[in-house]
mmCIF file of C-alpha atoms in Angstrom:
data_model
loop_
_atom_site.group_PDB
_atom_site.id
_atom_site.type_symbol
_atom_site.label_atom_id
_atom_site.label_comp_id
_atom_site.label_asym_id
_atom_site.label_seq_id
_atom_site.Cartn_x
_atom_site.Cartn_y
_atom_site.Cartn_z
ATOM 1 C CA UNK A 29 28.849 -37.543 -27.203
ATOM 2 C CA UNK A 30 26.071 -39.518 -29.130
ATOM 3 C CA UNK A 31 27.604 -43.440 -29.550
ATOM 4 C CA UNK A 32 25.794 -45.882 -31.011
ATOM 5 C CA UNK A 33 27.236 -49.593 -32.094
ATOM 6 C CA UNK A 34 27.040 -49.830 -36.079
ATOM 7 C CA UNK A 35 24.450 -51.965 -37.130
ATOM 8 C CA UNK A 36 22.386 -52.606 -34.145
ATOM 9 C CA UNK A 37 19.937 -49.313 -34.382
ATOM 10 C CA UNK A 38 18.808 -47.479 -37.618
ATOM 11 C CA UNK A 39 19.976 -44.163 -36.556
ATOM 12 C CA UNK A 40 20.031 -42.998 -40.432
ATOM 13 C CA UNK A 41 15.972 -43.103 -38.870
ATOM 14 C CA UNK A 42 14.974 -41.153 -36.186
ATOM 15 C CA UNK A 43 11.447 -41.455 -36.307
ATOM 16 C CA UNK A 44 10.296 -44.781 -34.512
ATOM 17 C CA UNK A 45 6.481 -45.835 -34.757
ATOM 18 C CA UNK A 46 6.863 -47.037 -31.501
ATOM 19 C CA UNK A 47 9.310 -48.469 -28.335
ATOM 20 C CA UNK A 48 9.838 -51.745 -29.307
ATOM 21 C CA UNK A 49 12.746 -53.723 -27.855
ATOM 22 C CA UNK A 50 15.255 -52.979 -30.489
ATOM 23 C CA UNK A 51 14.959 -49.366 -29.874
ATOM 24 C CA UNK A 52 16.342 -49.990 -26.384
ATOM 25 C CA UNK A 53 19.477 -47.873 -26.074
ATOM 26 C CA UNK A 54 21.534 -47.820 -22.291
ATOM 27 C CA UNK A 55 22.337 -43.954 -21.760
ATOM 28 C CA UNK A 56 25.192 -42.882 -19.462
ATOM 29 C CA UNK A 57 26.285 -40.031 -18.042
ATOM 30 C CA UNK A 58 29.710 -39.686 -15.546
ATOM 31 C CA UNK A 59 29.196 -36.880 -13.073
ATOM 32 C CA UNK A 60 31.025 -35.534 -10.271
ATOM 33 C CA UNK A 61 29.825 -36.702 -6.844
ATOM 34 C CA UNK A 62 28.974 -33.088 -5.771
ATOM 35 C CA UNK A 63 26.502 -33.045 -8.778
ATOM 36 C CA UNK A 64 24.970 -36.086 -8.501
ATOM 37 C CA UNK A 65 22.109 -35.334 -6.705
ATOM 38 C CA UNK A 66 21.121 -32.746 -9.409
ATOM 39 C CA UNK A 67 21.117 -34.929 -12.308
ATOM 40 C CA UNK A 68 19.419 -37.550 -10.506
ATOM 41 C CA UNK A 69 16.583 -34.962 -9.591
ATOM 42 C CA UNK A 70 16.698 -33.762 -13.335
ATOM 43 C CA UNK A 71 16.326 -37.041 -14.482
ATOM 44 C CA UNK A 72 13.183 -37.549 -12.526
ATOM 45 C CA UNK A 73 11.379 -34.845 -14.379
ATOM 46 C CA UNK A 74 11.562 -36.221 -17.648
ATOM 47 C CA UNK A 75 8.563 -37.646 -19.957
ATOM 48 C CA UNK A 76 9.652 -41.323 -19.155
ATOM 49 C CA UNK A 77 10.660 -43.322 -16.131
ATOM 50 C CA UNK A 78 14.276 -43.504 -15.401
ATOM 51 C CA UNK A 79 15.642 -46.377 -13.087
ATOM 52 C CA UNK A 80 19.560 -44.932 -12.984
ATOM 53 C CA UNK A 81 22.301 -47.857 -11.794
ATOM 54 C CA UNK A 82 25.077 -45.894 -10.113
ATOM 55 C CA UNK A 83 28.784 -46.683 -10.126
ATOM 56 C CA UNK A 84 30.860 -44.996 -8.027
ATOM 57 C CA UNK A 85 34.436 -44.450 -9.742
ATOM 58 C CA UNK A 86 37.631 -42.416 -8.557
ATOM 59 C CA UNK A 87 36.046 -39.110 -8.296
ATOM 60 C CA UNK A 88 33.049 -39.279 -10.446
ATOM 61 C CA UNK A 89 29.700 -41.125 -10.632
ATOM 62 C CA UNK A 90 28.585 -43.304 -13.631
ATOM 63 C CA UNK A 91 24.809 -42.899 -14.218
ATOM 64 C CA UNK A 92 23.662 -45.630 -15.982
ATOM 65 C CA UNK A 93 20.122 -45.954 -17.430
ATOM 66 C CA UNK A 94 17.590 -47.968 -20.135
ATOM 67 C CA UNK A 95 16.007 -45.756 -22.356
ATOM 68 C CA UNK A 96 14.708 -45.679 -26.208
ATOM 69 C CA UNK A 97 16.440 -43.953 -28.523
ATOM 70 C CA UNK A 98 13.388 -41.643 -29.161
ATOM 71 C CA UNK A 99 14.381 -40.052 -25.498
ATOM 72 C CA UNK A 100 17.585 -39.736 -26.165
ATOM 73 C CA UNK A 101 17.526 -35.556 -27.342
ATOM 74 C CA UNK A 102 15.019 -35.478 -24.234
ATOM 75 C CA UNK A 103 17.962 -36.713 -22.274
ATOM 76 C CA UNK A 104 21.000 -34.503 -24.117
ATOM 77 C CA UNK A 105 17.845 -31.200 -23.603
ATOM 78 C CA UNK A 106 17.594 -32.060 -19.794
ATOM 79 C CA UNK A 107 21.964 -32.617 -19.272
ATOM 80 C CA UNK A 108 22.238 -28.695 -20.791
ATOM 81 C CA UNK A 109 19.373 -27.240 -19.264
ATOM 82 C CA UNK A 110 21.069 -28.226 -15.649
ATOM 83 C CA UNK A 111 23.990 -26.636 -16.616
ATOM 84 C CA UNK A 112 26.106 -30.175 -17.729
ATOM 85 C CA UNK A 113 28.146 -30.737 -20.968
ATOM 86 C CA UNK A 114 25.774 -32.848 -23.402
ATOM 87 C CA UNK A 115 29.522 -34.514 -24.279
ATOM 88 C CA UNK A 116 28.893 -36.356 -20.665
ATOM 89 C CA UNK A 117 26.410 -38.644 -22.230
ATOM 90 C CA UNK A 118 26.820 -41.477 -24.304
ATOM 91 C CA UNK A 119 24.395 -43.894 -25.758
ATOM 92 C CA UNK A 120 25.030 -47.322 -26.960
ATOM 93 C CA UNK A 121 22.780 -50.459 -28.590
ATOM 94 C CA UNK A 122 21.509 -53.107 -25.910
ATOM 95 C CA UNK A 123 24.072 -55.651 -27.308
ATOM 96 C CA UNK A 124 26.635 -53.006 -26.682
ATOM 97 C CA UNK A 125 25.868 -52.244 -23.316
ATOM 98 C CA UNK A 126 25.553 -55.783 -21.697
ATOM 99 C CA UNK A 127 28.951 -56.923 -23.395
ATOM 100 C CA UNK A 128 30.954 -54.063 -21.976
ATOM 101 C CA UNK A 129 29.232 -54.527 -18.547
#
């Protein structure tokens, strides 16, 4: 599920000129344990650099990672092509992400 704060991206606009800070979006994804591994290794192969902060929860795995909106249908592509609901993932503003810790 795509969630994004009201009023802190333009997401009536989906075509960015380039990354700039306020394109910044925090993606995350909650996985089993037994399938961590192969979103982490799916995550590695895409376009852009992803440094993934992992919290470990009752019997799943938050995958927590910076990326720009742009990547974000890269992201949702990659989640179905290894076999994951693209409902795992949710996307929220900067602001967002840093108040909710």
């Amino acid at each position: 599920m795509l969630l994004l704060e009201e009023g802190l991206l333009p997401m009536n606009d989906r075509a960015f000129a380039s990354d700039t800070l306020e394109n910044l979006v925090v993606a995350r994804v909650l996985v089993e344990p037994r399938h961590l591994e192969e979103l982490l290794e799916g995550l590695a192969g895409l376009d852009f650099p992803v440094n993934p902060e992992l919290q470990h929860r009752s019997g799943s795995v938050l995958v927590e990672f910076p990326a720009y909106v742009g990547h974000v249908e890269e992201i949702r592509n990659t989640i179905r092509r290894l076999g994951f609901d693209a409902q795992t993932l949710d996307v929220f503003g900067v602001l967002h992400a840093a108040a909710s810790g």
